[in-house]
Tab-separated table of C-alpha atoms in Angstrom:
chain	number	residue	atom	x	y	z
A	792	MET	CA	74.843	-9.069	38.769
A	793	ARG	CA	76.340	-6.196	36.830
A	794	TRP	CA	76.430	-6.468	32.967
A	795	TYR	CA	80.211	-6.682	32.838
A	796	HIS	CA	79.987	-9.741	35.017
A	797	SER	CA	78.078	-11.573	32.300
A	798	LEU	CA	80.221	-13.647	30.033
A	799	SER	CA	77.714	-13.595	27.170
A	800	LEU	CA	77.556	-9.704	27.176
A	801	ARG	CA	81.372	-9.506	27.498
A	802	LEU	CA	81.821	-11.807	24.510
A	803	LEU	CA	79.297	-9.862	22.409
A	804	LEU	CA	81.135	-6.696	23.221
A	805	LEU	CA	84.435	-8.273	22.587
A	806	PHE	CA	83.440	-9.655	19.249
A	807	TRP	CA	82.081	-6.261	18.177
A	808	VAL	CA	85.227	-4.355	19.255
A	809	LEU	CA	87.519	-6.977	17.549
A	810	PHE	CA	85.645	-6.995	14.293
A	811	PHE	CA	85.426	-3.296	14.154
A	812	ALA	CA	89.101	-3.072	14.786
A	813	VAL	CA	89.852	-5.613	12.059
A	814	ALA	CA	87.621	-3.789	9.503
A	815	SER	CA	89.081	-0.395	10.413
A	816	SER	CA	92.699	-1.702	10.218
A	817	GLY	CA	91.966	-3.191	6.856
A	818	TYR	CA	90.591	0.129	5.548
A	819	LEU	CA	93.405	2.121	6.982
A	820	LEU	CA	96.075	-0.297	5.681
A	821	ALA	CA	94.460	-0.158	2.237
A	822	LEU	CA	94.627	3.620	2.282
A	823	TRP	CA	98.189	3.483	3.549
A	824	PHE	CA	99.556	1.064	1.005
A	825	SER	CA	97.313	1.921	-2.001
A	826	LYS	CA	98.925	4.051	-4.614
A	827	PRO	CA	96.808	7.033	-5.425
A	828	SER	CA	97.129	8.810	-8.818
A	829	VAL	CA	100.064	11.202	-8.744
A	830	PRO	CA	100.050	14.266	-10.981
A	831	VAL	CA	102.790	14.248	-13.719
A	832	PRO	CA	103.871	16.944	-16.122
A	833	VAL	CA	101.713	17.279	-19.298
A	834	PRO	CA	103.671	15.994	-22.229
A	835	ALA	CA	105.131	18.610	-24.508
A	836	GLU	CA	103.393	17.231	-27.551
A	837	VAL	CA	99.987	17.682	-25.870
A	838	GLN	CA	100.785	21.238	-24.916
A	839	ALA	CA	101.869	21.864	-28.586
A	840	SER	CA	98.669	20.363	-29.904
A	841	LEU	CA	96.550	22.648	-27.636
A	842	SER	CA	98.659	25.719	-28.165
A	843	PRO	CA	96.703	27.024	-31.257
A	844	VAL	CA	93.397	26.949	-29.365
A	845	LEU	CA	94.657	28.376	-26.121
A	846	SER	CA	96.939	31.143	-27.524
A	847	ASN	CA	94.048	33.484	-28.301
A	848	VAL	CA	93.159	35.497	-25.142
A	849	GLU	CA	89.565	36.065	-26.263
A	850	VAL	CA	88.986	32.387	-26.875
A	851	PHE	CA	90.727	31.649	-23.564
A	852	ARG	CA	88.342	33.899	-21.619
A	853	SER	CA	85.206	32.402	-23.320
A	854	LEU	CA	85.989	28.854	-22.283
A	855	GLN	CA	83.314	27.564	-19.829
A	856	PRO	CA	83.207	24.182	-17.922
A	857	GLY	CA	81.739	21.487	-20.222
A	858	ARG	CA	82.755	23.163	-23.512
A	859	LEU	CA	84.401	20.768	-25.983
A	860	LEU	CA	87.669	21.852	-27.474
A	861	ALA	CA	89.780	20.204	-30.285
A	862	GLY	CA	89.535	16.382	-30.218
A	863	ASP	CA	88.199	14.831	-26.997
A	864	TYR	CA	89.387	17.669	-24.774
A	865	ARG	CA	86.673	19.286	-22.660
A	866	VAL	CA	86.926	22.173	-20.185
A	867	ALA	CA	86.681	20.989	-16.528
A	868	ALA	CA	87.185	24.233	-14.518
A	869	SER	CA	88.147	27.894	-15.098
A	870	LEU	CA	89.411	30.644	-12.884
A	871	SER	CA	89.506	34.310	-13.791
A	872	PRO	CA	91.471	37.014	-11.959
A	873	ALA	CA	88.315	39.081	-11.273
A	874	GLY	CA	84.513	39.036	-11.620
A	875	GLN	CA	81.498	37.725	-9.609
A	876	GLU	CA	81.914	34.121	-10.963
A	877	ARG	CA	85.700	33.866	-10.910
A	878	LEU	CA	85.590	30.072	-10.267
A	879	GLN	CA	83.517	27.765	-12.399
A	880	LEU	CA	83.664	23.963	-12.117
A	881	ASP	CA	82.239	21.062	-14.027
A	882	ARG	CA	79.336	19.723	-11.882
A	883	THR	CA	79.887	16.102	-12.814
A	884	LEU	CA	83.508	16.228	-11.598
A	885	THR	CA	82.864	18.454	-8.671
A	886	ALA	CA	80.615	15.887	-7.044
A	887	ASN	CA	83.552	13.465	-6.465
A	888	HIS	CA	86.726	15.365	-7.182
A	889	GLN	CA	86.285	18.981	-6.125
A	890	HIS	CA	89.405	18.889	-3.838
A	891	VAL	CA	91.538	17.556	-6.756
A	892	LEU	CA	90.165	20.212	-9.055
A	893	MET	CA	90.930	23.055	-6.676
A	894	HIS	CA	94.421	21.652	-5.968
A	895	GLN	CA	95.191	21.317	-9.609
A	896	LEU	CA	94.124	24.937	-10.342
A	897	GLU	CA	96.858	26.182	-7.930
A	898	ALA	CA	99.690	24.119	-9.555
A	899	GLN	CA	102.534	26.059	-10.984
A	900	HIS	CA	102.943	24.000	-14.150
A	901	PRO	CA	100.606	22.025	-16.334
A	902	GLU	CA	100.145	18.486	-14.942
A	903	GLN	CA	97.927	15.551	-15.556
A	904	VAL	CA	96.230	13.146	-13.148
A	905	LEU	CA	93.816	10.238	-13.606
A	906	LEU	CA	90.291	10.726	-12.285
A	907	GLY	CA	88.320	7.534	-12.739
A	908	ASN	CA	87.910	7.029	-16.529
A	909	ARG	CA	89.151	10.548	-17.511
A	910	MET	CA	92.522	12.316	-17.442
A	911	LEU	CA	92.572	15.818	-15.883
A	912	LEU	CA	95.119	18.267	-17.469
A	913	GLY	CA	96.188	21.814	-16.425
A	914	PRO	CA	96.290	24.388	-15.370
A	915	PHE	CA	96.816	26.235	-18.600
A	916	VAL	CA	97.440	29.954	-17.944
A	917	HIS	CA	96.977	32.897	-20.161
A	918	GLU	CA	97.132	36.529	-18.856
A	919	GLY	CA	95.862	35.489	-15.267
A	920	TYR	CA	93.187	33.120	-16.566
A	921	ARG	CA	93.459	29.470	-15.634
A	922	ILE	CA	91.610	26.449	-17.048
A	923	LEU	CA	91.648	22.700	-16.547
A	924	LEU	CA	90.895	20.232	-19.311
A	925	THR	CA	89.881	16.559	-19.362
A	926	ARG	CA	89.989	13.840	-21.908
A	927	PRO	CA	88.985	10.119	-21.857
A	928	ALA	CA	91.728	7.807	-20.306
A	929	THR	CA	93.468	5.460	-22.597
A	930	ALA	CA	93.388	1.682	-22.123
A	931	ALA	CA	96.924	1.594	-20.611
A	932	GLU	CA	95.934	4.334	-18.148
A	933	THR	CA	92.721	2.488	-17.189
A	934	GLU	CA	94.587	-0.839	-16.667
A	935	SER	CA	97.054	0.903	-14.400
A	936	GLN	CA	94.205	2.099	-12.260
A	937	VAL	CA	92.663	-1.367	-12.139
A	938	ILE	CA	96.026	-2.835	-11.038
A	939	SER	CA	96.118	-0.290	-8.201
A	940	GLU	CA	92.643	-1.193	-7.050
A	941	ARG	CA	93.398	-4.905	-7.052
A	942	GLN	CA	96.413	-4.253	-4.954
A	943	THR	CA	94.303	-2.296	-2.498
A	944	GLN	CA	91.766	-5.228	-2.337
A	945	ARG	CA	94.691	-7.759	-1.604
A	946	ILE	CA	95.929	-5.547	1.180
A	947	GLN	CA	92.374	-5.418	2.720
A	948	THR	CA	92.140	-9.215	2.479
A	949	LEU	CA	95.428	-9.809	4.097
A	950	ALA	CA	94.514	-7.340	6.836
A	951	LEU	CA	91.297	-9.273	7.481
A	952	LEU	CA	93.092	-12.563	7.525
A	953	PHE	CA	95.825	-11.502	9.945
A	954	GLY	CA	93.192	-9.685	12.044
A	955	SER	CA	91.096	-12.849	12.203
A	956	PHE	CA	94.163	-14.826	13.324
A	957	PHE	CA	94.798	-12.287	16.011
A	958	ILE	CA	91.189	-12.670	17.179
A	959	ALA	CA	91.506	-16.441	17.263
A	960	ILE	CA	94.677	-16.146	19.472
A	961	LEU	CA	92.956	-13.567	21.752
A	962	LEU	CA	89.863	-15.744	22.202
A	963	GLY	CA	92.012	-18.867	22.734
A	964	VAL	CA	93.925	-17.140	25.573
A	965	TRP	CA	90.820	-15.489	27.070
A	966	LEU	CA	88.139	-18.208	26.622
A	967	VAL	CA	89.463	-21.514	25.338
A	968	MET	CA	92.264	-21.812	27.867
A	969	PRO	CA	89.989	-21.432	30.841
A	970	LEU	CA	87.572	-24.068	29.335
A	971	ARG	CA	90.475	-26.452	28.926
A	972	ARG	CA	91.521	-25.723	32.524
A	973	LEU	CA	87.971	-26.588	33.686
A	974	THR	CA	87.965	-29.787	31.590
A	975	GLN	CA	91.242	-30.826	33.142
A	976	ALA	CA	89.922	-30.049	36.553
A	977	THR	CA	86.894	-32.227	35.881
A	978	ARG	CA	89.138	-35.121	35.003
A	979	GLU	CA	91.127	-34.517	38.211
A	980	ILE	CA	87.819	-34.718	40.217
A	981	ALA	CA	86.872	-37.902	38.366
A	982	LYS	CA	90.194	-39.456	39.538
A	983	GLY	CA	89.498	-38.514	43.128
A	984	SER	CA	91.305	-35.219	43.585
A	985	GLU	CA	89.857	-33.103	46.395
A	986	LYS	CA	91.546	-29.922	45.276
A	987	PRO	CA	91.644	-29.705	41.443
A	988	GLU	CA	94.010	-27.180	39.990
A	989	LEU	CA	91.804	-24.179	38.876
A	990	LYS	CA	94.392	-21.375	39.194
A	991	ARG	CA	92.592	-18.042	39.180
A	992	LEU	CA	89.408	-19.200	37.674
A	993	PRO	CA	87.392	-19.214	40.904
A	994	LYS	CA	88.104	-15.525	41.377
A	995	ARG	CA	86.381	-14.573	38.089
A	996	SER	CA	82.953	-12.959	38.418
A	997	ASP	CA	81.488	-14.318	35.205
A	998	GLU	CA	79.866	-17.674	34.367
A	999	LEU	CA	83.302	-19.381	34.067
A	1000	GLY	CA	84.048	-18.253	37.631
A	1001	GLN	CA	80.729	-19.574	38.892
A	1002	LEU	CA	81.406	-22.884	37.156
A	1003	ALA	CA	84.876	-23.090	38.633
A	1004	ARG	CA	83.596	-22.407	42.233
A	1005	ALA	CA	80.901	-25.016	41.668
A	1006	LEU	CA	83.547	-27.548	40.602
A	1007	LYS	CA	85.692	-26.745	43.650
A	1008	THR	CA	82.674	-27.250	45.984
A	1009	THR	CA	81.755	-30.480	44.134
A	1010	ALA	CA	85.244	-31.857	44.521
A	1011	HIS	CA	85.153	-31.201	48.310
A	1012	ASP	CA	81.714	-32.750	48.702
A	1013	LEU	CA	82.708	-35.869	46.699
A	1014	ALA	CA	85.840	-36.353	48.711
A	1015	VAL	CA	83.775	-36.173	51.920
A	1016	SER	CA	81.279	-38.634	50.481
A	1017	ARG	CA	84.038	-41.054	49.452
A	1018	ASP	CA	85.603	-40.959	52.946
A	1019	ALA	CA	82.187	-41.721	54.528
A	1020	GLN	CA	81.638	-44.559	52.075
A	1021	ARG	CA	85.074	-46.031	52.806
A	1022	ARG	CA	84.427	-45.796	56.530
A	1023	LEU	CA	81.031	-47.574	56.021
A	1024	LEU	CA	82.609	-50.304	53.949
A	1025	SER	CA	85.196	-50.940	56.595
A	1026	ASP	CA	82.498	-51.110	59.328
A	1027	VAL	CA	80.273	-53.322	57.319
A	1028	SER	CA	83.126	-55.559	56.317
A	1029	HIS	CA	84.159	-56.046	59.954
A	1030	GLU	CA	80.506	-56.664	61.079
A	1031	LEU	CA	79.836	-59.269	58.328
A	1032	ARG	CA	83.136	-61.083	58.546
A	1033	SER	CA	82.917	-61.817	62.262
A	1034	PRO	CA	79.655	-63.849	62.279
A	1035	LEU	CA	80.775	-65.681	59.124
A	1036	ALA	CA	84.017	-66.673	60.705
A	1037	ARG	CA	82.135	-67.899	63.821
A	1038	MET	CA	79.838	-69.928	61.517
A	1039	GLN	CA	82.750	-71.545	59.786
A	1040	VAL	CA	84.380	-72.396	63.071
A	1041	ALA	CA	81.115	-73.913	64.374
A	1042	LEU	CA	80.797	-75.925	61.172
A	1043	MET	CA	84.295	-77.403	61.604
A	1044	LEU	CA	83.643	-78.220	65.144
A	1045	SER	CA	80.369	-80.026	64.390
A	1046	GLN	CA	82.128	-82.022	61.688
A	1047	ASP	CA	84.832	-83.089	64.232
A	1048	ASP	CA	82.235	-83.994	66.834
A	1049	ASP	CA	80.151	-86.017	64.446
A	1050	GLU	CA	82.883	-88.078	62.825
A	1051	ASP	CA	81.699	-91.304	64.542
A	1052	ASP	CA	78.105	-90.602	63.749
A	1053	SER	CA	78.307	-89.782	60.058
A	1054	SER	CA	76.388	-90.831	56.996
A	1055	PRO	CA	76.974	-90.151	53.244
A	1056	GLU	CA	73.870	-87.919	53.105
A	1057	ARG	CA	74.918	-85.968	56.186
A	1058	ASP	CA	78.416	-85.489	54.919
A	1059	GLU	CA	77.098	-84.250	51.549
A	1060	HIS	CA	74.941	-81.699	53.429
A	1061	LEU	CA	77.783	-80.584	55.581
A	1062	ALA	CA	80.152	-80.317	52.579
A	1063	GLN	CA	77.572	-78.221	50.665
A	1064	LEU	CA	77.084	-76.066	53.771
A	1065	GLY	CA	80.831	-75.468	54.007
A	1066	ARG	CA	80.933	-74.545	50.309
A	1067	ASP	CA	78.000	-72.204	50.695
A	1068	LEU	CA	79.667	-70.525	53.709
A	1069	GLU	CA	82.937	-70.120	51.810
A	1070	ARG	CA	81.113	-68.730	48.867
A	1071	LEU	CA	79.002	-66.389	50.997
A	1072	SER	CA	82.190	-65.155	52.597
A	1073	ALA	CA	83.808	-64.679	49.143
A	1074	ILE	CA	80.671	-62.949	47.714
A	1075	ILE	CA	80.491	-60.570	50.677
A	1076	GLU	CA	84.187	-59.780	50.189
A	1077	ARG	CA	83.655	-59.143	46.511
A	1078	ILE	CA	80.677	-56.928	47.080
A	1079	LEU	CA	82.638	-54.860	49.544
A	1080	SER	CA	85.662	-54.777	47.209
A	1081	LEU	CA	83.576	-53.795	44.248
A	1082	SER	CA	83.326	-50.269	45.390
A	1083	ARG	CA	87.027	-50.250	46.127
A	1084	LEU	CA	87.636	-51.422	42.602
A	1085	GLU	CA	85.448	-48.696	41.084
A	1086	ASN	CA	87.276	-46.124	43.185
A	1087	GLY	CA	90.669	-47.529	42.204
A	1088	LEU	CA	91.570	-48.413	45.778
A	1089	ILE	CA	92.499	-52.076	44.769
A	1090	THR	CA	93.457	-53.794	41.573
A	1091	LEU	CA	91.590	-56.703	39.849
A	1092	GLN	CA	93.222	-60.090	40.636
A	1093	ALA	CA	92.769	-62.223	37.517
A	1094	GLU	CA	93.402	-65.854	37.115
A	1095	GLU	CA	92.637	-68.547	34.519
A	1096	VAL	CA	88.928	-69.246	34.331
A	1097	ASN	CA	87.079	-71.871	32.362
A	1098	VAL	CA	83.861	-70.065	31.682
A	1099	ARG	CA	81.952	-73.263	30.795
A	1100	GLY	CA	83.121	-74.960	33.967
A	1101	LEU	CA	82.182	-71.930	36.010
A	1102	VAL	CA	78.648	-71.863	34.558
A	1103	GLY	CA	78.327	-75.665	35.054
A	1104	GLN	CA	79.264	-75.357	38.752
A	1105	LEU	CA	76.757	-72.514	39.103
A	1106	VAL	CA	74.016	-74.742	37.651
A	1107	LYS	CA	74.997	-77.612	39.946
A	1108	ASP	CA	74.824	-75.306	43.058
A	1109	LEU	CA	71.492	-73.938	42.029
A	1110	ARG	CA	70.131	-77.395	41.459
A	1111	TYR	CA	71.241	-78.439	44.932
A	1112	VAL	CA	69.459	-75.499	46.563
A	1113	ASN	CA	66.283	-76.026	44.459
A	1114	ALA	CA	66.042	-79.091	42.254
A	1115	ALA	CA	63.099	-77.678	40.282
A	1116	ASN	CA	65.034	-74.392	39.420
A	1117	GLY	CA	68.072	-76.388	38.559
A	1118	ASP	CA	66.187	-78.557	36.144
A	1119	ARG	CA	64.923	-75.440	34.367
A	1120	LEU	CA	68.422	-74.363	33.420
A	1121	LYS	CA	69.686	-75.384	29.999
A	1122	VAL	CA	73.300	-74.724	29.039
A	1123	HIS	CA	74.114	-74.936	25.351
A	1124	ASP	CA	77.483	-76.557	24.781
A	1125	SER	CA	79.637	-75.203	22.012
A	1126	ASP	CA	83.244	-74.371	21.223
A	1127	ASP	CA	82.545	-70.729	21.907
A	1128	TRP	CA	82.917	-71.121	25.709
A	1129	PRO	CA	86.360	-69.610	26.364
A	1130	VAL	CA	89.097	-69.954	28.897
A	1131	VAL	CA	90.003	-66.436	29.955
A	1132	GLN	CA	92.061	-64.463	32.442
A	1133	SER	CA	89.522	-62.990	34.781
A	1134	ASP	CA	88.323	-62.790	38.356
A	1135	PRO	CA	86.252	-66.004	38.863
A	1136	GLU	CA	84.115	-64.747	41.805
A	1137	LEU	CA	83.176	-61.482	40.107
A	1138	LEU	CA	82.424	-63.270	36.853
A	1139	ARG	CA	80.225	-65.742	38.776
A	1140	LEU	CA	78.587	-62.889	40.561
A	1141	VAL	CA	77.521	-61.375	37.280
A	1142	VAL	CA	76.093	-64.542	35.750
A	1143	GLU	CA	74.548	-65.835	39.006
A	1144	ASN	CA	72.578	-62.544	39.628
A	1145	LEU	CA	71.226	-62.636	36.070
A	1146	VAL	CA	70.316	-66.323	36.255
A	1147	ARG	CA	68.633	-65.999	39.618
A	1148	ASN	CA	66.752	-62.999	38.279
A	1149	ALA	CA	65.440	-65.093	35.300
A	1150	LEU	CA	64.476	-68.012	37.556
A	1151	GLN	CA	62.699	-65.685	39.944
A	1152	TYR	CA	60.534	-63.918	37.423
A	1153	THR	CA	59.615	-66.754	35.084
A	1154	ASP	CA	58.477	-70.465	35.408
A	1155	ASP	CA	59.887	-71.757	32.073
A	1156	VAL	CA	63.201	-72.855	30.865
A	1157	VAL	CA	66.233	-70.461	31.220
A	1158	GLU	CA	68.820	-70.914	28.544
A	1159	LEU	CA	72.588	-70.063	28.727
A	1160	SER	CA	74.702	-69.854	25.667
A	1161	CYS	CA	77.986	-68.206	24.635
A	1162	GLN	CA	79.104	-66.419	21.483
A	1163	ARG	CA	82.710	-65.590	20.840
A	1164	THR	CA	84.475	-63.188	18.462
A	1165	ALA	CA	88.183	-62.364	18.030
A	1166	SER	CA	88.229	-59.847	20.818
A	1167	ASP	CA	85.401	-60.668	23.201
A	1168	TYR	CA	82.774	-63.145	24.156
A	1169	THR	CA	79.123	-62.843	25.084
A	1170	ILE	CA	77.222	-64.842	27.632
A	1171	VAL	CA	73.477	-64.839	26.817
A	1172	ILE	CA	70.859	-65.578	29.397
A	1173	ARG	CA	67.380	-65.967	27.926
A	1174	ASP	CA	64.148	-66.741	29.737
A	1175	HIS	CA	60.810	-67.692	28.182
A	1176	GLY	CA	58.587	-65.419	30.218
A	1177	ALA	CA	56.416	-62.392	29.247
A	1178	GLY	CA	59.368	-60.057	28.696
A	1179	VAL	CA	59.635	-56.568	29.921
A	1180	PRO	CA	57.848	-53.453	28.453
A	1181	GLU	CA	60.053	-51.619	26.041
A	1182	GLU	CA	59.798	-48.381	27.968
A	1183	GLN	CA	61.095	-50.112	31.117
A	1184	LEU	CA	64.142	-51.911	29.646
A	1185	ALA	CA	66.472	-48.960	30.187
A	1186	GLN	CA	65.592	-48.938	33.936
A	1187	LEU	CA	66.204	-52.556	34.694
A	1188	PHE	CA	69.830	-51.842	35.868
A	1189	THR	CA	68.785	-48.996	38.125
A	1190	PRO	CA	69.329	-49.923	41.855
A	1191	PHE	CA	66.075	-50.800	43.663
A	1192	TYR	CA	63.990	-50.774	40.465
A	1193	ARG	CA	61.692	-53.696	39.783
A	1194	ALA	CA	59.988	-53.813	36.446
A	1195	ASP	CA	56.760	-55.495	37.700
A	1196	PRO	CA	56.868	-56.715	41.317
A	1197	SER	CA	53.214	-57.604	41.098
A	1198	ARG	CA	53.722	-60.391	38.698
A	1199	ASN	CA	55.769	-62.470	41.156
A	1200	HIS	CA	55.450	-62.412	44.884
A	1201	LYS	CA	59.045	-63.638	45.208
A	1202	SER	CA	60.570	-60.510	43.533
A	1203	GLY	CA	63.634	-59.139	45.168
A	1204	VAL	CA	64.590	-55.634	46.108
A	1205	GLY	CA	65.996	-54.704	42.640
A	1206	LEU	CA	69.771	-54.953	43.362
A	1207	GLY	CA	70.744	-58.036	41.299
A	1208	MET	CA	70.729	-56.454	37.858
A	1209	ALA	CA	72.405	-53.227	39.074
A	1210	LEU	CA	75.139	-55.245	40.879
A	1211	SER	CA	75.748	-57.317	37.685
A	1212	LEU	CA	76.060	-54.163	35.567
A	1213	ARG	CA	78.643	-52.611	37.975
A	1214	THR	CA	80.616	-55.880	38.251
A	1215	ALA	CA	80.645	-56.273	34.469
A	1216	ALA	CA	82.030	-52.806	34.079
A	1217	VAL	CA	84.885	-53.610	36.525
A	1218	LEU	CA	85.720	-56.581	34.482
A	1219	GLY	CA	85.849	-54.387	31.384
A	1220	GLY	CA	82.517	-55.462	29.864
A	1221	SER	CA	78.889	-54.439	29.506
A	1222	ILE	CA	75.434	-55.766	29.779
A	1223	THR	CA	72.418	-55.208	27.497
A	1224	ALA	CA	68.804	-56.437	27.787
A	1225	VAL	CA	66.341	-56.854	24.988
A	1226	ASN	CA	63.081	-58.693	24.442
A	1227	HIS	CA	63.576	-61.716	22.306
A	1228	PRO	CA	61.562	-61.720	19.029
A	1229	GLU	CA	60.069	-65.085	20.012
A	1230	GLY	CA	59.221	-64.018	23.587
A	1231	GLY	CA	61.041	-63.688	26.822
A	1232	LEU	CA	63.927	-61.479	28.023
A	1233	GLU	CA	67.375	-61.868	26.712
A	1234	VAL	CA	70.343	-60.417	28.680
A	1235	ALA	CA	73.774	-60.349	27.092
A	1236	VAL	CA	76.950	-60.011	29.065
A	1237	GLN	CA	79.835	-58.895	26.752
A	1238	LEU	CA	83.274	-59.288	28.195
A	1239	PRO	CA	86.807	-58.981	26.650
A	1240	LEU	CA	89.051	-61.998	25.907
A	1241	LYS	CA	92.049	-61.319	28.116
A	1242	GLY	CA	94.862	-63.827	27.684
A	1243	GLU	CA	92.651	-66.669	26.511
């Protein structure tokens, strides 16, 4: 890949160019708007005070740079009409102000200009000889110079501020806007879009272009995967519903044929078999619809649910299947059990999977309790087993993961906890698992109170 295809190198180059441009513009604007010292005519009273000293031609010719005259006046430069050393300049002033000295020597009339902390005066001319004088600057003159320097600094600061604002806009258009477009495209993919709006980003040759092309490919692959999943769900749904329907018909026919030869115990078994078949049909339908719910293909059908009654019926059904397991279940009655608007089958699916998991992995009592707040309620399922190693708690809800299958030969395939987590998420809640301080695993199902 060529260097100009790398976003990092292009950003470094862009930053360097922009900051160099801002610094240069600030310097140039400061020079443009700063007020340099402008020569003004030497006051008449100053010329009059120097006239006695400069009127003598012999004295005038003998003046050399650095010589002190009357008061604080000192010779800064001299120019004679002839000779090997026609031009003589003060070395201290020449280092920083040689151009000003030369320009001042060529002036037609005596002028004065501020040079740092000294005032330059001249040229004073006598019979072809020219000299420049300096004196210390007054407080007023120095203050004027300080004000000019402050103005220059303000101009530089403003230039840097406006330049930085221009950089921010440029980076926003060039870098931030594509990132926002990629973020929006990611949201579109999450909602199921096969062709997210990326505009011209996939045509870029830098890292942003690579990311845009990867997102485009990902969106297509996800769409293909979703279509395959939907077809599989449809096929599985058809294959499972057909034998269940035949079993329900066979059960009804057997009930009709055995009406004359019935007993209370037989009727109870047939009634329980009918309920189990209906529940099995409902559970299969809910499992199949769970993926549709997660993909937004169907909406949640909520109805009024008495959570305590739902848990009680679950315990009763488990006791019927296995009296020993049913006797191990202990439900704590309290006023915290709510009546909510929810999907009863999905809610039971969550709790039943967690309860069956606790019964399967432990041999002691399994407790069910509920805690309610102003906005949600939490169903707590606690067993009294050995618990789960802390490093494995985070993996309990991973599909097909079993914390320790060797500790119980009846352990399942590791789908119950994962299915409960997914179902709780569809209901708007969450599940957490921790080891209880007094021993055993405690799983908490937190769900919102919707229309209690």
